[in-house]
Coordinates of C-alpha atoms and ligand atoms in Angstrom, one line a residue:
M1 CA -0.1 0.1 -0.1
E2 CA 1.1 3.6 -0.9
A3 CA 2.8 5.5 2.3
R4 CA 0.4 8.2 3.6
V5 CA 2.2 11.6 4.3
G6 CA 1.2 14.4 6.4
I7 CA 2.5 17.7 5.2
V8 CA 1.5 20.6 7.5
G9 CA 1.9 24.1 5.9
A10 CA 1.2 25.0 2.3
G11 CA 4.0 27.8 2.0
P12 CA 6.2 26.8 -1.1
V13 CA 8.2 24.4 0.6
G14 CA 5.4 22.2 1.7
V15 CA 3.1 22.6 -1.6
V16 CA 6.6 21.4 -3.6
A17 CA 6.9 18.7 -1.0
A18 CA 3.1 17.5 -1.7
L19 CA 3.9 17.7 -5.4
A20 CA 7.1 15.6 -5.2
C21 CA 5.4 12.9 -2.3
A22 CA 2.2 12.8 -5.1
A23 CA 4.5 12.2 -8.1
R24 CA 6.1 9.2 -6.3
G25 CA 2.8 7.5 -5.6
M26 CA 2.7 8.7 -2.2
R27 CA -1.1 9.8 -0.3
V28 CA -1.1 13.4 0.7
V29 CA -2.6 15.5 3.1
L30 CA -1.6 19.1 2.7
F31 CA -2.5 21.3 6.0
E32 CA -2.8 24.8 5.9
A33 CA -3.4 27.4 8.6
E34 CA -4.8 30.3 6.9
S35 CA -7.7 30.3 4.3
E36 CA -5.5 31.7 1.6
I37 CA -1.9 31.9 0.6
D38 CA -0.2 35.1 2.1
H39 CA 0.8 37.6 -0.2
S40 CA 3.5 39.6 1.9
P41 CA 7.0 40.5 0.0
R42 CA 9.2 37.6 0.5
A43 CA 11.2 35.2 -1.7
A44 CA 11.7 35.8 -5.4
T45 CA 15.1 35.0 -6.6
T46 CA 14.8 31.3 -7.7
H47 CA 18.2 29.8 -8.3
P48 CA 19.7 27.4 -11.1
S49 CA 19.7 24.4 -9.0
T50 CA 16.2 25.1 -7.8
L51 CA 15.0 25.7 -11.6
E52 CA 16.2 22.0 -12.1
I53 CA 13.7 20.6 -9.4
L54 CA 10.6 23.0 -10.6
A55 CA 11.4 21.9 -14.0
G56 CA 11.4 18.1 -12.7
L57 CA 8.1 19.0 -11.3
G58 CA 6.6 20.5 -14.6
L59 CA 6.1 23.7 -13.0
L60 CA 9.0 25.7 -14.7
D61 CA 7.1 27.0 -17.5
E62 CA 4.4 29.0 -15.6
F63 CA 6.5 30.0 -12.9
Q64 CA 8.4 31.4 -15.4
S65 CA 5.8 33.0 -17.0
V66 CA 4.6 35.0 -14.1
G67 CA 8.5 36.4 -13.2
L68 CA 11.0 37.3 -14.9
V69 CA 14.5 35.8 -16.1
A70 CA 17.7 37.5 -14.8
R71 CA 20.9 36.6 -16.0
H72 CA 23.3 38.9 -14.0
F73 CA 23.6 40.3 -11.0
Q74 CA 25.7 43.3 -9.4
F75 CA 27.5 45.0 -6.3
W76 CA 27.7 48.4 -6.1
D77 CA 29.2 51.4 -3.9
G78 CA 26.1 52.3 -2.9
V79 CA 27.9 55.8 -1.1
T80 CA 29.2 56.8 -4.7
K81 CA 26.5 54.6 -7.0
T82 CA 29.3 52.9 -8.8
L83 CA 29.4 49.6 -10.4
V84 CA 31.8 47.7 -8.5
A85 CA 31.2 44.1 -10.3
E86 CA 28.6 42.2 -12.4
F87 CA 28.4 38.3 -12.2
D88 CA 26.9 36.5 -15.1
H89 CA 24.9 33.1 -14.8
H90 CA 25.8 32.2 -18.4
S91 CA 29.2 31.3 -17.4
L92 CA 27.4 27.9 -15.8
R93 CA 25.8 27.1 -19.2
D94 CA 27.6 24.0 -19.0
E95 CA 26.9 23.0 -15.7
T96 CA 23.1 23.5 -16.1
P97 CA 20.1 23.9 -18.3
Y98 CA 19.1 27.3 -16.5
P99 CA 22.1 29.6 -16.4
Y100 CA 20.0 32.4 -14.9
V101 CA 18.0 33.1 -12.1
V102 CA 14.1 33.5 -12.0
Q103 CA 12.6 35.9 -10.2
T104 CA 8.6 35.2 -9.3
E105 CA 7.1 36.0 -6.0
Q106 CA 6.7 33.3 -3.7
H107 CA 3.2 33.1 -3.4
K108 CA 2.8 32.5 -6.9
L109 CA 4.9 29.5 -6.8
S110 CA 2.1 28.4 -3.6
E111 CA -1.0 29.2 -5.7
I112 CA 0.7 27.5 -8.8
G113 CA 1.2 24.1 -7.0
L114 CA -2.0 24.3 -5.2
R115 CA -4.1 24.8 -8.5
R116 CA -1.6 21.3 -9.6
L117 CA -2.3 19.3 -6.3
S118 CA -6.2 20.1 -6.7
A119 CA -6.1 18.0 -9.6
I120 CA -4.1 14.9 -8.3
P121 CA -6.8 12.4 -7.0
S122 CA -4.2 11.1 -4.0
V123 CA -4.0 14.4 -2.7
Q124 CA -6.1 16.4 -0.1
V125 CA -5.6 19.9 0.6
R126 CA -7.0 21.5 3.6
L127 CA -7.0 24.9 3.4
G128 CA -7.7 26.7 6.7
T129 CA -7.0 23.8 8.9
G130 CA -4.0 25.0 11.6
V131 CA -2.4 21.6 13.2
T132 CA -2.0 21.9 16.9
G133 CA -0.9 18.9 17.7
V134 CA 2.0 15.6 16.8
A135 CA 2.1 12.7 18.6
Q136 CA 3.9 9.2 16.9
D137 CA 4.7 5.6 18.3
G138 CA 6.6 3.2 16.1
G139 CA 3.8 2.6 13.7
S140 CA 2.4 5.9 12.7
V141 CA 2.3 9.9 13.7
R142 CA -0.9 10.9 14.7
I143 CA -2.0 14.7 14.0
E144 CA -4.4 16.8 16.0
A145 CA -5.9 19.9 14.0
T146 CA -8.6 22.8 14.0
G147 CA -10.3 23.0 10.8
P148 CA -13.7 24.9 9.9
G149 CA -15.6 21.8 11.1
G150 CA -13.9 22.0 14.4
P151 CA -11.1 19.7 15.9
E152 CA -9.8 16.8 13.6
E153 CA -7.5 13.6 14.0
H154 CA -5.6 12.2 11.8
S155 CA -3.0 9.4 11.4
F156 CA 0.0 9.2 8.9
D157 CA 2.8 6.9 8.5
Y158 CA 5.4 10.0 7.9
V159 CA 4.8 13.7 8.4
V160 CA 6.5 16.6 7.3
G161 CA 6.5 19.8 8.8
C162 CA 6.8 22.9 6.8
D163 CA 5.3 25.1 8.4
G164 CA 7.9 27.8 8.7
G165 CA 9.9 29.7 11.2
R166 CA 7.6 29.2 14.0
S167 CA 6.8 26.2 13.3
T168 CA 4.2 24.2 15.4
V169 CA 5.7 20.8 14.5
R170 CA 9.0 21.3 15.5
K171 CA 7.9 22.7 19.1
C172 CA 5.7 19.6 19.7
L173 CA 9.0 17.7 18.8
D174 CA 10.8 19.6 21.5
V175 CA 13.3 20.3 19.1
E176 CA 15.7 23.7 19.9
F177 CA 15.8 26.0 16.9
E178 CA 19.8 26.5 17.6
G179 CA 20.9 30.3 16.5
Y180 CA 20.4 34.1 16.8
T181 CA 18.1 36.5 16.5
W182 CA 19.9 40.1 14.3
P183 CA 18.9 43.2 16.7
E184 CA 17.7 45.2 13.4
R185 CA 15.2 44.6 11.4
F186 CA 14.4 44.2 7.5
L187 CA 12.3 47.0 5.8
V188 CA 11.1 46.3 2.5
L189 CA 9.6 49.3 0.3
T190 CA 8.3 48.3 -2.6
T191 CA 7.8 50.7 -5.8
S192 CA 6.9 51.3 -9.5
F193 CA 9.7 53.1 -10.2
D194 CA 12.1 51.9 -12.5
F195 CA 16.0 51.7 -10.9
R196 CA 17.4 50.0 -14.1
S197 CA 16.1 53.1 -16.0
A198 CA 17.1 55.5 -13.3
L199 CA 20.6 54.3 -11.6
G200 CA 21.5 52.0 -14.6
C201 CA 21.5 49.1 -12.5
C202 CA 20.3 45.3 -13.5
E203 CA 17.1 43.6 -11.8
R204 CA 19.4 42.1 -8.8
S205 CA 21.7 44.9 -7.7
Y206 CA 23.4 44.8 -4.1
M207 CA 24.5 48.3 -2.8
S208 CA 27.2 48.8 0.0
D209 CA 26.7 51.1 2.5
P210 CA 28.1 51.6 5.6
E211 CA 25.5 54.0 6.9
E212 CA 22.7 51.8 5.3
W213 CA 23.1 49.1 2.8
T214 CA 20.1 48.0 0.1
N215 CA 19.6 45.0 -1.7
L216 CA 17.7 46.2 -4.9
F217 CA 15.9 43.7 -6.9
K218 CA 12.7 43.7 -9.5
V219 CA 9.6 41.3 -9.5
M220 CA 6.7 41.5 -12.0
G221 CA 3.6 41.7 -9.4
D222 CA 0.3 40.1 -9.8
D223 CA -0.4 42.4 -12.9
L224 CA 2.9 41.8 -14.3
K225 CA 4.1 45.8 -15.0
G226 CA 6.9 45.5 -12.7
R227 CA 7.6 46.5 -9.2
W228 CA 11.0 47.0 -7.6
R229 CA 11.6 45.9 -4.0
A230 CA 14.3 48.2 -2.2
V231 CA 15.7 46.1 1.2
F232 CA 16.9 48.0 4.0
P233 CA 18.2 47.6 7.5
A234 CA 15.9 49.0 9.7
R235 CA 17.4 51.0 12.9
E236 CA 17.5 48.8 16.2
N237 CA 15.9 51.2 17.8
E238 CA 13.4 52.2 15.1
T239 CA 9.8 51.8 15.5
D240 CA 7.4 50.2 12.8
E241 CA 5.3 53.1 12.9
E242 CA 8.8 55.4 12.1
A243 CA 10.2 52.8 9.8
F244 CA 7.0 52.8 8.0
S245 CA 6.7 56.8 7.8
E246 CA 6.7 59.2 5.2
T247 CA 9.6 60.7 6.0
S248 CA 11.8 58.2 6.5
S249 CA 10.4 56.4 3.5
R250 CA 11.4 59.4 1.8
R251 CA 14.5 59.7 3.4
R252 CA 15.9 55.9 2.0
M253 CA 14.4 56.1 -1.5
H254 CA 15.7 59.5 -1.9
R255 CA 19.3 58.0 -1.0
L256 CA 19.2 55.5 -3.5
C257 CA 17.8 57.8 -6.0
D258 CA 16.9 61.4 -5.6
D259 CA 14.6 61.3 -8.6
H260 CA 12.3 58.7 -6.7
P261 CA 8.7 60.0 -7.2
M262 CA 7.0 59.2 -3.4
D263 CA 3.6 58.7 -5.0
L264 CA 4.8 55.6 -6.7
L265 CA 5.8 53.9 -3.9
R266 CA 3.1 50.6 -2.8
H267 CA 3.9 48.9 -0.1
R268 CA 6.2 48.7 3.4
N269 CA 7.0 45.5 5.2
I270 CA 9.1 44.7 7.8
Y271 CA 10.6 41.6 9.0
R272 CA 12.4 40.5 12.0
V273 CA 15.6 38.6 10.9
H274 CA 17.2 34.9 12.1
Q275 CA 20.1 32.9 11.9
R276 CA 18.7 29.7 13.0
V277 CA 18.9 25.9 12.5
A278 CA 16.9 23.1 14.2
K279 CA 19.3 20.8 16.8
A280 CA 17.6 17.8 14.5
F281 CA 15.6 17.7 11.4
R282 CA 13.8 14.1 11.8
A283 CA 12.3 12.7 15.1
G284 CA 11.4 9.4 14.3
R285 CA 8.8 9.1 11.0
V286 CA 8.3 13.2 11.6
F287 CA 10.4 15.3 9.8
L288 CA 11.5 18.9 9.2
A289 CA 11.7 20.7 6.2
G290 CA 12.4 24.8 5.0
D291 CA 12.1 27.7 7.2
A292 CA 10.8 24.9 10.1
A293 CA 14.4 23.5 10.1
H294 CA 16.6 26.7 8.8
V295 CA 15.8 30.4 8.7
N296 CA 18.6 33.0 7.6
N297 CA 18.5 36.2 6.4
P298 CA 18.0 36.9 2.9
V299 CA 20.5 39.0 1.4
G300 CA 21.8 36.3 -1.7
G301 CA 18.0 34.7 -1.8
L302 CA 18.9 31.5 -0.6
G303 CA 16.5 29.9 2.1
L304 CA 13.6 29.4 0.1
N305 CA 15.7 27.7 -2.5
C306 CA 17.7 25.5 0.0
G307 CA 13.8 24.7 1.7
I308 CA 12.7 23.2 -1.8
H309 CA 15.9 21.2 -2.0
D310 CA 14.9 19.8 1.4
A311 CA 11.3 19.1 0.0
L312 CA 12.8 17.0 -3.0
E313 CA 15.2 14.9 -1.2
L314 CA 13.3 14.4 1.5
A315 CA 10.6 13.1 -0.9
E316 CA 13.0 10.6 -2.4
T317 CA 14.2 9.4 0.6
L318 CA 10.6 8.5 2.1
H319 CA 9.4 7.6 -1.6
L320 CA 12.9 4.7 -1.4
V321 CA 12.2 3.2 1.9
A322 CA 8.4 3.3 1.8
S323 CA 8.7 1.1 -1.8
G324 CA 11.0 -1.0 0.4
R325 CA 13.8 -0.3 -1.9
A326 CA 15.5 0.9 1.1
G327 CA 15.9 0.6 4.7
K328 CA 14.6 2.4 7.7
D329 CA 18.2 3.6 8.0
L330 CA 17.6 5.9 5.0
L331 CA 15.8 8.1 6.6
D332 CA 19.1 9.6 8.8
R333 CA 20.6 10.3 5.6
Y334 CA 18.0 13.4 5.2
E335 CA 19.8 15.2 8.2
R336 CA 23.0 13.9 7.3
R337 CA 22.9 15.8 4.3
R338 CA 20.7 18.7 4.3
R339 CA 21.9 19.9 7.9
P340 CA 25.4 20.6 7.4
L341 CA 24.9 21.8 3.7
N342 CA 22.5 24.5 5.2
I343 CA 24.9 25.8 7.7
E344 CA 27.5 25.8 4.8
Y345 CA 26.0 27.5 2.0
V346 CA 23.2 29.4 3.5
Q347 CA 24.2 30.4 7.1
Q348 CA 27.6 31.3 6.5
Q349 CA 27.0 32.3 3.0
T350 CA 24.0 34.5 4.1
V351 CA 26.0 36.1 7.1
A352 CA 29.2 36.8 4.8
N353 CA 26.8 38.2 2.3
K354 CA 25.3 40.7 5.0
K355 CA 28.6 41.9 6.6
R356 CA 29.9 42.5 3.1
L357 CA 26.8 44.9 2.8
E358 CA 27.2 46.8 5.8
E359 CA 31.1 47.0 6.2
R360 CA 32.4 50.1 8.3
D361 CA 36.2 50.0 7.8
P362 CA 37.0 51.9 4.5
R363 CA 40.5 49.4 4.1
V364 CA 38.1 46.3 4.5
R365 CA 35.6 47.8 2.3
Q366 CA 37.8 48.5 -0.6
A367 CA 39.5 45.3 -0.1
N368 CA 36.1 43.6 -0.6
F369 CA 35.6 45.3 -3.7
D370 CA 39.1 44.8 -5.0
E371 CA 38.4 40.8 -4.4
L372 CA 35.0 41.0 -6.1
R373 CA 36.4 42.8 -9.1
R374 CA 39.3 39.9 -9.3
T375 CA 36.6 37.7 -8.9
A376 CA 34.4 38.8 -11.5
A377 CA 37.6 39.6 -13.8
D378 CA 39.0 35.7 -14.0
P379 CA 36.6 33.4 -16.1
Q380 CA 37.6 30.8 -13.7
L381 CA 36.9 32.4 -10.5
H382 CA 33.6 33.9 -11.6
K383 CA 32.4 30.3 -12.6
Q384 CA 33.6 29.0 -9.2
F385 CA 31.8 32.3 -7.1
L386 CA 28.6 31.4 -9.0
M387 CA 28.6 27.7 -8.7
R388 CA 28.5 28.2 -4.8
T389 CA 26.0 30.9 -5.0
S390 CA 23.2 28.9 -7.3
L391 CA 23.3 26.2 -4.9
I392 CA 24.8 24.0 -7.7
E393 CA 27.8 22.9 -5.7
S394 CA 25.9 22.1 -2.4
V395 CA 23.2 19.8 -4.7
R396 CA 26.4 18.0 -6.1
K397 CA 27.9 17.7 -2.5
A398 CA 24.7 16.7 -1.2
G399 CA 24.5 13.5 -3.6
K400 CA 28.3 12.2 -2.3
I401 CA 26.9 12.3 1.1
G402 CA 25.9 8.2 1.7
Ligands
FAD1 C1 12.3 40.0 2.8 C2 12.5 38.8 2.7 C3 13.2 38.2 1.6 C4 13.3 37.0 1.3 N1 13.9 36.8 -0.2 C5 14.4 35.1 -0.7 C6 14.7 34.9 -1.8 O1 14.8 36.0 -2.6 N2 15.0 33.7 -1.9 C7 15.0 32.8 -0.9 O2 15.5 31.3 -1.3 N3 14.6 33.0 0.1 C8 14.1 34.4 0.4 N4 13.6 34.6 1.8 C9 13.3 33.2 2.9 C10 11.8 32.7 2.2 O3 10.7 33.9 2.5 C11 11.7 31.5 3.2 O4 12.5 30.6 3.3 C12 10.2 30.6 2.6 O5 9.1 31.6 3.1 C13 10.1 29.6 3.5 O6 9.1 28.8 3.3 P1 8.6 27.7 3.9 O7 7.3 27.3 2.8 O8 9.2 27.0 4.4 O9 8.1 28.5 5.1 P2 6.6 29.8 4.8 O10 6.6 30.4 3.6 O11 6.6 30.6 6.3 O12 5.0 29.0 5.1 C14 4.4 28.2 5.8 C15 3.4 27.9 5.8 O13 2.6 27.2 7.0 C16 1.6 27.4 7.4 N5 1.4 27.1 9.0 C17 2.1 27.5 10.2 N6 1.6 26.9 11.0 C18 0.8 26.5 10.9 C19 0.0 25.4 11.3 N7 0.6 24.7 12.8 N8 -0.8 24.2 10.8 C20 -1.1 24.3 9.4 N9 -0.3 25.4 8.7 C21 0.4 26.4 9.7 C22 2.0 29.0 7.1 O14 0.6 29.9 7.2 C23 2.5 29.5 5.9 O15 1.7 29.0 4.5 C24 13.2 35.7 1.9 C25 12.5 36.7 2.9 C26 12.4 37.6 3.3 C27 11.4 37.9 5.0

């Protein structure tokens, strides 16, 4: 009989996990606490290694059609507004069929995935149903949830917690979320102003500035007319009200570009940012994936990408064990592969990315710029750099961990 898998959370990781499990013949119930998908601006940058996964699930064409293809990314000196270095994913053309990133907002991936799931008979999607408890014995996992009709109980062979950074599943397992929270929050200002025409920057540009760095990138928006998002660090003692005020939004946008007309500002959002990794990714028949297992600052656009890689690895592992092609020992390989790779490729990288943007020491800043210029100018170093930032290197390394 097919394995029964309960997936908690219909964020992008839960939806991809559900599709990947269903594609391997498992019966899936996907629980989502909210009655609709959250549209707040979070992930957009989807790297080549993740595009390969989306292509394998038959999602890529639709995903790409509602986003934009960005072949390059740039580092700028935000103080002098000069370009420091540009990287071109085309140098990965012999390594991947997708030598570019796609910038599509994460809610679009969840919604595309949910539409596909609704057409699969072996999948049930339960929107508006929040999981409140998880308990297991040797043979199955029991889930307690509250749905539109009141309390529910379900039993599964395996459960996957894809329920985000505040994961109820992780808390039920009593697994520690090791790491720290940054003192400053990240402010996202969304505008319809075209920074490419105004500054000459590309659709994914990192502006280093010791006073206030910016991570600037373009998405298409739901109307496909194009939006730019500018991510800034909020001051440690800045309240939401101050960060969202007209005065501080104007100050930030004009620091980026004097010509920015304030009536083009569409949204203001603020996020607390963490670097944390769950002490364990597995407890018996229950697994953690995506933000439930690891969270990081968004500079470099790696968190969701890594979560989608978790989802695929887990679906394949559960399939091999449930179909009898591998013994239960294989279940531990999920954590052996995914946890150290998150630390090496996502935690360390995003901390370094943030440090590079905010560096205050003028000599270190210049040394960083010199290094970026040297790396971009040398074809071999250029490619090596992109192999790491695109997570292709981490996927290949995972394959070697038995
Ligand atoms: C400003 C910003 C920019 C970012 N940019 C990038 C980027 O460019 N690239 C990148 O890779 N990453 C990026 N990230 C990170 C990315 O947003 C997260 O890694 C991603 O959302 C993780 O997806 P997820 O499905 O694991 O969790 P989530 O998206 O948090 O989804 C969890 C889901 O579980 C549901 N849920 C919660 N509790 C329960 C429960 N008890 N029962 C049922 N359902 C429940 C929630 O309602 C939610 O729908 C960014 C983050 C921020 C804040």
